[in-house]
């Protein structure tokens, strides 16, 4: 088989290049599958043990050894690069829609380019470029958005005509194309050889590599990794790295304390042909035809072509195990639609001889993004897996970031979109994973317009009000497995149209959300916000206060009943979380965080709070339903339901009080709405949720009450210049950089995490500033909309990207939020960003290659804030966290 031939060639080259490793790993594999004797025994202990000898494991070993770690052991149950890596198509592509994935792929490309020179192992690196084809205008728009991101990162990229496609690749049929994207520096490699080259370099740097060694489980004591049990004995270690690919899930669940790694394999097919009569040039660009669901690259004078079909075949749901992935069964019927697409795109292949149809497993994750990071339940247990068929593109960069994480405690970039802690245990159901990957695999090439939603694995976590809201026309999206309302379809609307409104332009829900926003500003709306993460921290003495004062930047030593908005910062002053904390009594605090903080925040607090039986951290997310009453008439509705005065004199801003609403007692009412509009959030024990909701809706009829969803909330918070964590704020953004100095008490009488960095920034200035942009010459009806991730230009020079945007129904303009940097024009060095620098620039926002003028502001329009409350109170209270 062709794959085996490549594999044997790789083995010979690598072992010839590295005799020391040959002595260590034992003789070549015999004809049988029985393991050969191991001349070198396993060490009794190591600093790091890596499980998995594919591209991920060898990349982590390579980068750890480069960063100075010496005591590293890499274990592979079969032979190096004999798993998914061996079957990888070898396409290194930087055209990625997610910024962090783009950076990983760009680094990988640069690494592989010099790897052969560094190690002496041939990697087959060939810079061919790639062409992504567009058969529709929407596809071309999505390519233009990616091209904008590539260009500002300094990666050459251009949008080209079908005619230019034909010039670059004469065999391509261009009759149905509207355009394409050409990335000239994309490359091809032999994946197995790259892996062997990384292993060679790691071995020279002292990494011990042992093949034919299976990890049975990882031992964890008191929440920390202590060692690894293998079929050849135990190794004590500080860190364990699970790079087991499609077996990562099984390995995570093999110990007494499971580590949940949501990956699932599907069969992936590609075709190998014999050389053409006139063999293809090795420098021909790789073709990606997402509308045809296929990719095509040259291979030894012929072609290699695979794709992502609409009806994928999941594998190993029952957890079957095997040492090396043998070639799975050919399935020509299944591959038929992809073969037809290939012949349409390259009609000249009709007479070509096929060498074989390769069927290999490929592992996918629930959200199409790879998984990396430390387990939330086991310190020192790291994971790098679930590459969604992009392992060779991400391998170098992913290994680098994970090595930095182990060595420094954090990577050099914001990797939250890839962090294992974005998932909870709920995504680890085998049934969920099987169904979700059947949706994910076709989505690899489906057109993804802004705000699309997964259809599988839904209605998993729901509010007690789900059925009641659904019956009233709710349209749902999902966050961290929790169903949340986008908007409510009014009676008589064309439901079918709305469910299929997928566009880069003005969406069909525009007027619906506008009506909900208007109601929030003029009357009263109810938004179910039950998905927010809710923790209680309590103690017998002052332990809760003392610990929280160290972990949070604002002063929490406030009178009982007050609500404090604060950041939970890391050592670099960056936001690990952004939350509201209410002091329930002298020794008890109630903490409200974003929905996707449930696992991350819990792990962060658990790892930093002392192990003290007198200090209790409890996750009470499931105990409370949260109703947000927004609007000037919210005060009237609540007053009548509780028979208590709710005006600002009696119930000031940022206040929390237990009240009865209707017949229900023990409801925590907070004067905060996360939007800047007046109103309250009610935290209702779930058994009372339906009663309180019905009471609120009945009482509110005379005040014009209506339901609203998160799209209205997003519009309100963005026009008020409120940031939210996970999109605007991250672990690399400090309060000083986003205008939140007022949420930091540098002089609260005790040290807190991140304080030194904030003091330095206060003294010396910041290198980026959170800025609000109002689009000036943008036609909402006709022009492409900004969504997020658009490049920002100041006086024609790139200065940053937008992080979120929404249409402001009040300003009747689009508002974008984003960070502005100041790069030296000669050296590119980052300089301090001053208020004058922001105010004196002429700005443009690049939407899919078209630039729109924008006005920059560092402060929101005061006229947007409700006049009923003091402006500073509202600013303090109004930070939305989605």
PDB file of C-alpha atoms in Angstrom, residues 592-851:
ATOM      1  CA  UNK A 592     -22.658  35.696  39.054  1.00  0.00           C
ATOM      2  CA  UNK A 593     -20.377  34.860  36.091  1.00  0.00           C
ATOM      3  CA  UNK A 594     -20.738  34.236  32.345  1.00  0.00           C
ATOM      4  CA  UNK A 595     -22.357  30.981  31.226  1.00  0.00           C
ATOM      5  CA  UNK A 596     -19.148  29.443  29.859  1.00  0.00           C
ATOM      6  CA  UNK A 597     -17.258  30.182  33.102  1.00  0.00           C
ATOM      7  CA  UNK A 598     -18.851  27.263  34.955  1.00  0.00           C
ATOM      8  CA  UNK A 599     -15.892  24.879  34.609  1.00  0.00           C
ATOM      9  CA  UNK A 600     -13.088  27.424  34.198  1.00  0.00           C
ATOM     10  CA  UNK A 601     -14.019  29.632  37.157  1.00  0.00           C
ATOM     11  CA  UNK A 602     -14.669  26.649  39.427  1.00  0.00           C
ATOM     12  CA  UNK A 603     -11.213  25.226  38.641  1.00  0.00           C
ATOM     13  CA  UNK A 604      -9.531  28.627  39.074  1.00  0.00           C
ATOM     14  CA  UNK A 605     -11.105  29.173  42.500  1.00  0.00           C
ATOM     15  CA  UNK A 606     -10.608  25.565  43.665  1.00  0.00           C
ATOM     16  CA  UNK A 607      -6.901  25.717  42.773  1.00  0.00           C
ATOM     17  CA  UNK A 608      -6.396  28.970  44.682  1.00  0.00           C
ATOM     18  CA  UNK A 609      -8.677  28.691  47.709  1.00  0.00           C
ATOM     19  CA  UNK A 610      -7.097  26.961  50.724  1.00  0.00           C
ATOM     20  CA  UNK A 611      -8.190  23.433  51.589  1.00  0.00           C
ATOM     21  CA  UNK A 612     -10.182  24.562  54.617  1.00  0.00           C
ATOM     22  CA  UNK A 613     -13.311  22.789  55.842  1.00  0.00           C
ATOM     23  CA  UNK A 614     -14.533  26.127  57.213  1.00  0.00           C
ATOM     24  CA  UNK A 615     -14.558  27.624  53.705  1.00  0.00           C
ATOM     25  CA  UNK A 616     -17.218  26.337  51.288  1.00  0.00           C
ATOM     26  CA  UNK A 617     -17.470  26.929  47.527  1.00  0.00           C
ATOM     27  CA  UNK A 618     -20.771  25.715  46.054  1.00  0.00           C
ATOM     28  CA  UNK A 619     -22.024  25.745  42.461  1.00  0.00           C
ATOM     29  CA  UNK A 620     -25.673  26.808  42.691  1.00  0.00           C
ATOM     30  CA  UNK A 621     -26.239  27.439  38.976  1.00  0.00           C
ATOM     31  CA  UNK A 622     -28.955  24.790  38.805  1.00  0.00           C
ATOM     32  CA  UNK A 623     -30.736  26.050  41.952  1.00  0.00           C
ATOM     33  CA  UNK A 624     -31.846  29.392  40.550  1.00  0.00           C
ATOM     34  CA  UNK A 625     -33.755  30.607  37.528  1.00  0.00           C
ATOM     35  CA  UNK A 626     -32.759  34.176  36.616  1.00  0.00           C
ATOM     36  CA  UNK A 627     -35.272  36.633  35.156  1.00  0.00           C
ATOM     37  CA  UNK A 628     -33.963  39.987  33.949  1.00  0.00           C
ATOM     38  CA  UNK A 629     -36.629  42.710  34.070  1.00  0.00           C
ATOM     39  CA  UNK A 630     -35.391  45.533  31.865  1.00  0.00           C
ATOM     40  CA  UNK A 631     -37.013  48.903  31.284  1.00  0.00           C
ATOM     41  CA  UNK A 632     -38.444  51.973  33.017  1.00  0.00           C
ATOM     42  CA  UNK A 633     -41.637  50.133  34.052  1.00  0.00           C
ATOM     43  CA  UNK A 634     -39.774  47.219  35.712  1.00  0.00           C
ATOM     44  CA  UNK A 635     -39.917  49.145  38.983  1.00  0.00           C
ATOM     45  CA  UNK A 636     -43.736  49.365  38.764  1.00  0.00           C
ATOM     46  CA  UNK A 637     -44.184  45.662  38.014  1.00  0.00           C
ATOM     47  CA  UNK A 638     -41.961  44.588  40.908  1.00  0.00           C
ATOM     48  CA  UNK A 639     -43.471  47.103  43.357  1.00  0.00           C
ATOM     49  CA  UNK A 640     -46.956  45.766  42.719  1.00  0.00           C
ATOM     50  CA  UNK A 641     -45.888  42.127  42.964  1.00  0.00           C
ATOM     51  CA  UNK A 642     -43.924  42.521  46.199  1.00  0.00           C
ATOM     52  CA  UNK A 643     -45.904  45.270  47.933  1.00  0.00           C
ATOM     53  CA  UNK A 644     -42.567  46.965  48.576  1.00  0.00           C
ATOM     54  CA  UNK A 645     -41.232  50.289  47.271  1.00  0.00           C
ATOM     55  CA  UNK A 646     -38.611  49.633  44.556  1.00  0.00           C
ATOM     56  CA  UNK A 647     -37.648  53.216  43.671  1.00  0.00           C
ATOM     57  CA  UNK A 648     -33.986  54.312  43.713  1.00  0.00           C
ATOM     58  CA  UNK A 649     -34.360  55.841  47.214  1.00  0.00           C
ATOM     59  CA  UNK A 650     -35.564  52.521  48.687  1.00  0.00           C
ATOM     60  CA  UNK A 651     -33.692  50.140  46.415  1.00  0.00           C
ATOM     61  CA  UNK A 652     -30.508  51.855  45.184  1.00  0.00           C
ATOM     62  CA  UNK A 653     -28.425  50.752  42.212  1.00  0.00           C
ATOM     63  CA  UNK A 654     -26.122  47.765  42.767  1.00  0.00           C
ATOM     64  CA  UNK A 655     -28.172  46.467  45.663  1.00  0.00           C
ATOM     65  CA  UNK A 656     -29.318  42.916  46.518  1.00  0.00           C
ATOM     66  CA  UNK A 657     -32.179  41.932  48.806  1.00  0.00           C
ATOM     67  CA  UNK A 658     -34.189  38.767  49.464  1.00  0.00           C
ATOM     68  CA  UNK A 659     -37.860  39.425  48.801  1.00  0.00           C
ATOM     69  CA  UNK A 660     -41.147  37.705  48.173  1.00  0.00           C
ATOM     70  CA  UNK A 661     -42.657  38.075  44.704  1.00  0.00           C
ATOM     71  CA  UNK A 662     -46.241  36.892  44.369  1.00  0.00           C
ATOM     72  CA  UNK A 663     -46.584  33.861  46.652  1.00  0.00           C
ATOM     73  CA  UNK A 664     -42.884  32.940  46.432  1.00  0.00           C
ATOM     74  CA  UNK A 665     -40.338  33.692  49.146  1.00  0.00           C
ATOM     75  CA  UNK A 666     -36.539  33.779  49.177  1.00  0.00           C
ATOM     76  CA  UNK A 667     -36.074  35.503  45.815  1.00  0.00           C
ATOM     77  CA  UNK A 668     -32.792  37.392  45.464  1.00  0.00           C
ATOM     78  CA  UNK A 669     -33.505  40.652  43.691  1.00  0.00           C
ATOM     79  CA  UNK A 670     -30.551  42.681  42.329  1.00  0.00           C
ATOM     80  CA  UNK A 671     -30.789  46.192  40.898  1.00  0.00           C
ATOM     81  CA  UNK A 672     -28.593  45.433  37.908  1.00  0.00           C
ATOM     82  CA  UNK A 673     -29.553  44.517  34.306  1.00  0.00           C
ATOM     83  CA  UNK A 674     -26.200  44.097  32.458  1.00  0.00           C
ATOM     84  CA  UNK A 675     -27.458  46.562  29.825  1.00  0.00           C
ATOM     85  CA  UNK A 676     -27.333  50.068  31.308  1.00  0.00           C
ATOM     86  CA  UNK A 677     -31.132  50.255  31.262  1.00  0.00           C
ATOM     87  CA  UNK A 678     -33.008  50.463  34.575  1.00  0.00           C
ATOM     88  CA  UNK A 679     -34.384  47.245  36.005  1.00  0.00           C
ATOM     89  CA  UNK A 680     -33.710  44.197  38.166  1.00  0.00           C
ATOM     90  CA  UNK A 681     -32.554  40.605  37.968  1.00  0.00           C
ATOM     91  CA  UNK A 682     -34.569  38.096  40.004  1.00  0.00           C
ATOM     92  CA  UNK A 683     -32.762  34.943  41.153  1.00  0.00           C
ATOM     93  CA  UNK A 684     -35.647  32.572  41.816  1.00  0.00           C
ATOM     94  CA  UNK A 685     -35.426  29.113  43.454  1.00  0.00           C
ATOM     95  CA  UNK A 686     -36.332  26.840  40.534  1.00  0.00           C
ATOM     96  CA  UNK A 687     -39.472  25.400  42.116  1.00  0.00           C
ATOM     97  CA  UNK A 688     -40.981  28.925  42.095  1.00  0.00           C
ATOM     98  CA  UNK A 689     -39.791  29.862  38.589  1.00  0.00           C
ATOM     99  CA  UNK A 690     -43.005  29.213  36.678  1.00  0.00           C
ATOM    100  CA  UNK A 691     -45.167  30.901  39.313  1.00  0.00           C
ATOM    101  CA  UNK A 692     -43.020  34.043  39.437  1.00  0.00           C
ATOM    102  CA  UNK A 693     -42.774  34.247  35.642  1.00  0.00           C
ATOM    103  CA  UNK A 694     -46.559  33.975  35.282  1.00  0.00           C
ATOM    104  CA  UNK A 695     -47.106  36.608  37.977  1.00  0.00           C
ATOM    105  CA  UNK A 696     -44.629  38.993  36.324  1.00  0.00           C
ATOM    106  CA  UNK A 697     -46.218  38.554  32.880  1.00  0.00           C
ATOM    107  CA  UNK A 698     -49.760  38.973  34.215  1.00  0.00           C
ATOM    108  CA  UNK A 699     -48.934  42.033  36.280  1.00  0.00           C
ATOM    109  CA  UNK A 700     -46.888  43.518  33.447  1.00  0.00           C
ATOM    110  CA  UNK A 701     -49.677  43.400  30.839  1.00  0.00           C
ATOM    111  CA  UNK A 702     -50.874  46.897  31.711  1.00  0.00           C
ATOM    112  CA  UNK A 703     -47.300  48.207  31.395  1.00  0.00           C
ATOM    113  CA  UNK A 704     -46.774  46.712  27.930  1.00  0.00           C
ATOM    114  CA  UNK A 705     -44.559  43.825  29.040  1.00  0.00           C
ATOM    115  CA  UNK A 706     -43.106  41.394  26.496  1.00  0.00           C
ATOM    116  CA  UNK A 707     -40.493  38.663  26.296  1.00  0.00           C
ATOM    117  CA  UNK A 708     -37.078  39.449  24.833  1.00  0.00           C
ATOM    118  CA  UNK A 709     -33.934  37.502  23.966  1.00  0.00           C
ATOM    119  CA  UNK A 710     -30.168  37.782  23.983  1.00  0.00           C
ATOM    120  CA  UNK A 711     -29.939  39.582  20.628  1.00  0.00           C
ATOM    121  CA  UNK A 712     -31.746  42.563  22.160  1.00  0.00           C
ATOM    122  CA  UNK A 713     -29.481  42.354  25.188  1.00  0.00           C
ATOM    123  CA  UNK A 714     -26.397  42.337  22.934  1.00  0.00           C
ATOM    124  CA  UNK A 715     -27.565  45.428  21.036  1.00  0.00           C
ATOM    125  CA  UNK A 716     -28.220  47.296  24.290  1.00  0.00           C
ATOM    126  CA  UNK A 717     -24.906  46.430  25.916  1.00  0.00           C
ATOM    127  CA  UNK A 718     -22.773  47.186  22.841  1.00  0.00           C
ATOM    128  CA  UNK A 719     -24.309  50.629  22.233  1.00  0.00           C
ATOM    129  CA  UNK A 720     -23.494  51.374  25.916  1.00  0.00           C
ATOM    130  CA  UNK A 721     -19.868  50.298  25.332  1.00  0.00           C
ATOM    131  CA  UNK A 722     -20.078  47.369  27.767  1.00  0.00           C
ATOM    132  CA  UNK A 723     -17.524  44.602  27.271  1.00  0.00           C
ATOM    133  CA  UNK A 724     -18.146  40.927  27.906  1.00  0.00           C
ATOM    134  CA  UNK A 725     -15.763  38.195  28.890  1.00  0.00           C
ATOM    135  CA  UNK A 726     -14.756  35.595  26.323  1.00  0.00           C
ATOM    136  CA  UNK A 727     -15.038  37.956  23.380  1.00  0.00           C
ATOM    137  CA  UNK A 728     -13.972  41.482  24.388  1.00  0.00           C
ATOM    138  CA  UNK A 729     -12.188  40.519  27.601  1.00  0.00           C
ATOM    139  CA  UNK A 730      -9.709  37.675  28.039  1.00  0.00           C
ATOM    140  CA  UNK A 731      -6.717  36.563  30.087  1.00  0.00           C
ATOM    141  CA  UNK A 732      -4.508  39.045  28.187  1.00  0.00           C
ATOM    142  CA  UNK A 733      -6.707  42.115  28.767  1.00  0.00           C
ATOM    143  CA  UNK A 734      -6.424  44.196  31.948  1.00  0.00           C
ATOM    144  CA  UNK A 735      -8.985  46.593  33.481  1.00  0.00           C
ATOM    145  CA  UNK A 736      -6.685  49.511  32.612  1.00  0.00           C
ATOM    146  CA  UNK A 737      -6.830  48.595  28.913  1.00  0.00           C
ATOM    147  CA  UNK A 738     -10.622  48.569  28.748  1.00  0.00           C
ATOM    148  CA  UNK A 739     -11.525  51.641  30.799  1.00  0.00           C
ATOM    149  CA  UNK A 740     -12.417  49.792  33.981  1.00  0.00           C
ATOM    150  CA  UNK A 741     -10.075  51.454  36.457  1.00  0.00           C
ATOM    151  CA  UNK A 742     -13.111  52.220  38.620  1.00  0.00           C
ATOM    152  CA  UNK A 743     -13.596  48.480  39.208  1.00  0.00           C
ATOM    153  CA  UNK A 744     -10.121  48.181  40.687  1.00  0.00           C
ATOM    154  CA  UNK A 745      -9.272  49.266  44.223  1.00  0.00           C
ATOM    155  CA  UNK A 746      -5.493  49.531  44.197  1.00  0.00           C
ATOM    156  CA  UNK A 747      -5.593  50.905  47.749  1.00  0.00           C
ATOM    157  CA  UNK A 748      -8.029  48.461  49.373  1.00  0.00           C
ATOM    158  CA  UNK A 749      -5.542  47.766  52.132  1.00  0.00           C
ATOM    159  CA  UNK A 750      -4.336  44.379  50.963  1.00  0.00           C
ATOM    160  CA  UNK A 751      -2.533  42.853  48.019  1.00  0.00           C
ATOM    161  CA  UNK A 752      -4.543  41.195  45.245  1.00  0.00           C
ATOM    162  CA  UNK A 753      -3.642  39.033  42.275  1.00  0.00           C
ATOM    163  CA  UNK A 754      -2.441  41.115  39.305  1.00  0.00           C
ATOM    164  CA  UNK A 755      -1.981  44.281  41.379  1.00  0.00           C
ATOM    165  CA  UNK A 756       1.677  44.856  40.431  1.00  0.00           C
ATOM    166  CA  UNK A 757       0.918  44.863  36.707  1.00  0.00           C
ATOM    167  CA  UNK A 758      -1.989  47.298  37.171  1.00  0.00           C
ATOM    168  CA  UNK A 759       0.154  49.678  39.220  1.00  0.00           C
ATOM    169  CA  UNK A 760       2.777  49.598  36.485  1.00  0.00           C
ATOM    170  CA  UNK A 761       0.173  50.281  33.786  1.00  0.00           C
ATOM    171  CA  UNK A 762      -1.263  53.158  35.797  1.00  0.00           C
ATOM    172  CA  UNK A 763       2.234  54.631  35.970  1.00  0.00           C
ATOM    173  CA  UNK A 764       3.482  53.918  32.431  1.00  0.00           C
ATOM    174  CA  UNK A 765       0.352  53.628  30.276  1.00  0.00           C
ATOM    175  CA  UNK A 766      -1.164  50.769  28.272  1.00  0.00           C
ATOM    176  CA  UNK A 767      -0.320  49.225  24.891  1.00  0.00           C
ATOM    177  CA  UNK A 768      -3.894  48.749  23.738  1.00  0.00           C
ATOM    178  CA  UNK A 769      -7.169  50.560  24.431  1.00  0.00           C
ATOM    179  CA  UNK A 770     -10.718  49.280  24.208  1.00  0.00           C
ATOM    180  CA  UNK A 771     -12.476  51.594  21.784  1.00  0.00           C
ATOM    181  CA  UNK A 772     -16.003  52.049  20.454  1.00  0.00           C
ATOM    182  CA  UNK A 773     -16.532  52.656  16.726  1.00  0.00           C
ATOM    183  CA  UNK A 774     -19.676  54.026  15.089  1.00  0.00           C
ATOM    184  CA  UNK A 775     -19.806  53.239  11.359  1.00  0.00           C
ATOM    185  CA  UNK A 776     -20.402  56.425   9.384  1.00  0.00           C
ATOM    186  CA  UNK A 777     -20.886  55.604   5.682  1.00  0.00           C
ATOM    187  CA  UNK A 778     -22.428  52.168   6.140  1.00  0.00           C
ATOM    188  CA  UNK A 779     -25.816  51.290   4.614  1.00  0.00           C
ATOM    189  CA  UNK A 780     -27.540  48.834   6.975  1.00  0.00           C
ATOM    190  CA  UNK A 781     -29.878  47.573   4.253  1.00  0.00           C
ATOM    191  CA  UNK A 782     -27.384  47.120   1.425  1.00  0.00           C
ATOM    192  CA  UNK A 783     -23.865  46.702   2.858  1.00  0.00           C
ATOM    193  CA  UNK A 784     -22.241  43.687   4.495  1.00  0.00           C
ATOM    194  CA  UNK A 785     -22.624  43.764   8.273  1.00  0.00           C
ATOM    195  CA  UNK A 786     -19.733  43.738  10.735  1.00  0.00           C
ATOM    196  CA  UNK A 787     -19.959  40.781  13.119  1.00  0.00           C
ATOM    197  CA  UNK A 788     -16.607  40.460  14.893  1.00  0.00           C
ATOM    198  CA  UNK A 789     -12.935  40.007  13.976  1.00  0.00           C
ATOM    199  CA  UNK A 790     -12.860  42.821  11.379  1.00  0.00           C
ATOM    200  CA  UNK A 791      -9.523  44.662  10.975  1.00  0.00           C
ATOM    201  CA  UNK A 792      -9.400  48.273  12.238  1.00  0.00           C
ATOM    202  CA  UNK A 793      -7.348  50.841  10.308  1.00  0.00           C
ATOM    203  CA  UNK A 794      -6.155  54.210  11.646  1.00  0.00           C
ATOM    204  CA  UNK A 795      -4.931  56.687   9.047  1.00  0.00           C
ATOM    205  CA  UNK A 796      -4.657  53.749   6.645  1.00  0.00           C
ATOM    206  CA  UNK A 797      -2.541  51.584   8.954  1.00  0.00           C
ATOM    207  CA  UNK A 798      -3.718  48.396  10.692  1.00  0.00           C
ATOM    208  CA  UNK A 799      -4.098  48.918  14.472  1.00  0.00           C
ATOM    209  CA  UNK A 800      -6.268  46.047  15.741  1.00  0.00           C
ATOM    210  CA  UNK A 801      -9.458  44.019  15.315  1.00  0.00           C
ATOM    211  CA  UNK A 802     -13.056  44.334  16.411  1.00  0.00           C
ATOM    212  CA  UNK A 803     -14.110  41.967  19.178  1.00  0.00           C
ATOM    213  CA  UNK A 804     -17.899  42.393  18.955  1.00  0.00           C
ATOM    214  CA  UNK A 805     -20.468  44.469  17.127  1.00  0.00           C
ATOM    215  CA  UNK A 806     -24.198  45.093  16.918  1.00  0.00           C
ATOM    216  CA  UNK A 807     -26.695  47.421  15.312  1.00  0.00           C
ATOM    217  CA  UNK A 808     -27.731  50.228  17.671  1.00  0.00           C
ATOM    218  CA  UNK A 809     -31.437  50.843  17.167  1.00  0.00           C
ATOM    219  CA  UNK A 810     -31.082  54.084  19.163  1.00  0.00           C
ATOM    220  CA  UNK A 811     -28.195  55.552  17.176  1.00  0.00           C
ATOM    221  CA  UNK A 812     -29.444  53.922  13.960  1.00  0.00           C
ATOM    222  CA  UNK A 813     -25.864  52.965  13.232  1.00  0.00           C
ATOM    223  CA  UNK A 814     -23.662  49.934  13.573  1.00  0.00           C
ATOM    224  CA  UNK A 815     -21.433  49.960  16.642  1.00  0.00           C
ATOM    225  CA  UNK A 816     -18.197  47.942  16.778  1.00  0.00           C
ATOM    226  CA  UNK A 817     -16.048  47.398  19.862  1.00  0.00           C
ATOM    227  CA  UNK A 818     -12.384  46.516  19.613  1.00  0.00           C
ATOM    228  CA  UNK A 819      -8.823  47.175  20.746  1.00  0.00           C
ATOM    229  CA  UNK A 820      -6.534  49.779  19.202  1.00  0.00           C
ATOM    230  CA  UNK A 821      -2.760  49.248  19.291  1.00  0.00           C
ATOM    231  CA  UNK A 822      -0.017  51.716  18.419  1.00  0.00           C
ATOM    232  CA  UNK A 823       2.692  50.169  16.236  1.00  0.00           C
ATOM    233  CA  UNK A 824       5.865  52.096  15.414  1.00  0.00           C
ATOM    234  CA  UNK A 825       5.796  52.794  11.660  1.00  0.00           C
ATOM    235  CA  UNK A 826       9.461  51.865  11.179  1.00  0.00           C
ATOM    236  CA  UNK A 827      10.092  49.010  13.613  1.00  0.00           C
ATOM    237  CA  UNK A 828       6.583  47.672  14.229  1.00  0.00           C
ATOM    238  CA  UNK A 829       7.277  47.884  17.981  1.00  0.00           C
ATOM    239  CA  UNK A 830       4.233  48.392  20.219  1.00  0.00           C
ATOM    240  CA  UNK A 831       4.025  51.860  21.774  1.00  0.00           C
ATOM    241  CA  UNK A 832       1.847  53.292  24.546  1.00  0.00           C
ATOM    242  CA  UNK A 833      -1.693  54.128  23.391  1.00  0.00           C
ATOM    243  CA  UNK A 834      -2.747  57.562  24.648  1.00  0.00           C
ATOM    244  CA  UNK A 835      -6.153  59.252  24.591  1.00  0.00           C
ATOM    245  CA  UNK A 836      -4.774  61.716  22.022  1.00  0.00           C
ATOM    246  CA  UNK A 837      -3.645  58.838  19.791  1.00  0.00           C
ATOM    247  CA  UNK A 838      -7.199  57.450  19.779  1.00  0.00           C
ATOM    248  CA  UNK A 839      -8.931  60.790  19.319  1.00  0.00           C
ATOM    249  CA  UNK A 840      -6.689  62.184  16.588  1.00  0.00           C
ATOM    250  CA  UNK A 841      -6.969  59.296  14.120  1.00  0.00           C
ATOM    251  CA  UNK A 842      -9.164  58.723  11.087  1.00  0.00           C
ATOM    252  CA  UNK A 843     -10.601  55.202  11.344  1.00  0.00           C
ATOM    253  CA  UNK A 844     -11.914  52.573   8.965  1.00  0.00           C
ATOM    254  CA  UNK A 845     -13.343  49.097   9.619  1.00  0.00           C
ATOM    255  CA  UNK A 846     -12.562  46.443   6.978  1.00  0.00           C
ATOM    256  CA  UNK A 847     -15.579  44.214   6.285  1.00  0.00           C
ATOM    257  CA  UNK A 848     -14.602  41.438   3.845  1.00  0.00           C
ATOM    258  CA  UNK A 849     -12.131  43.718   2.059  1.00  0.00           C
ATOM    259  CA  UNK A 850     -14.369  46.794   1.917  1.00  0.00           C
ATOM    260  CA  UNK A 851     -13.469  49.655   4.261  1.00  0.00           C
TER     261      UNK A 851
END
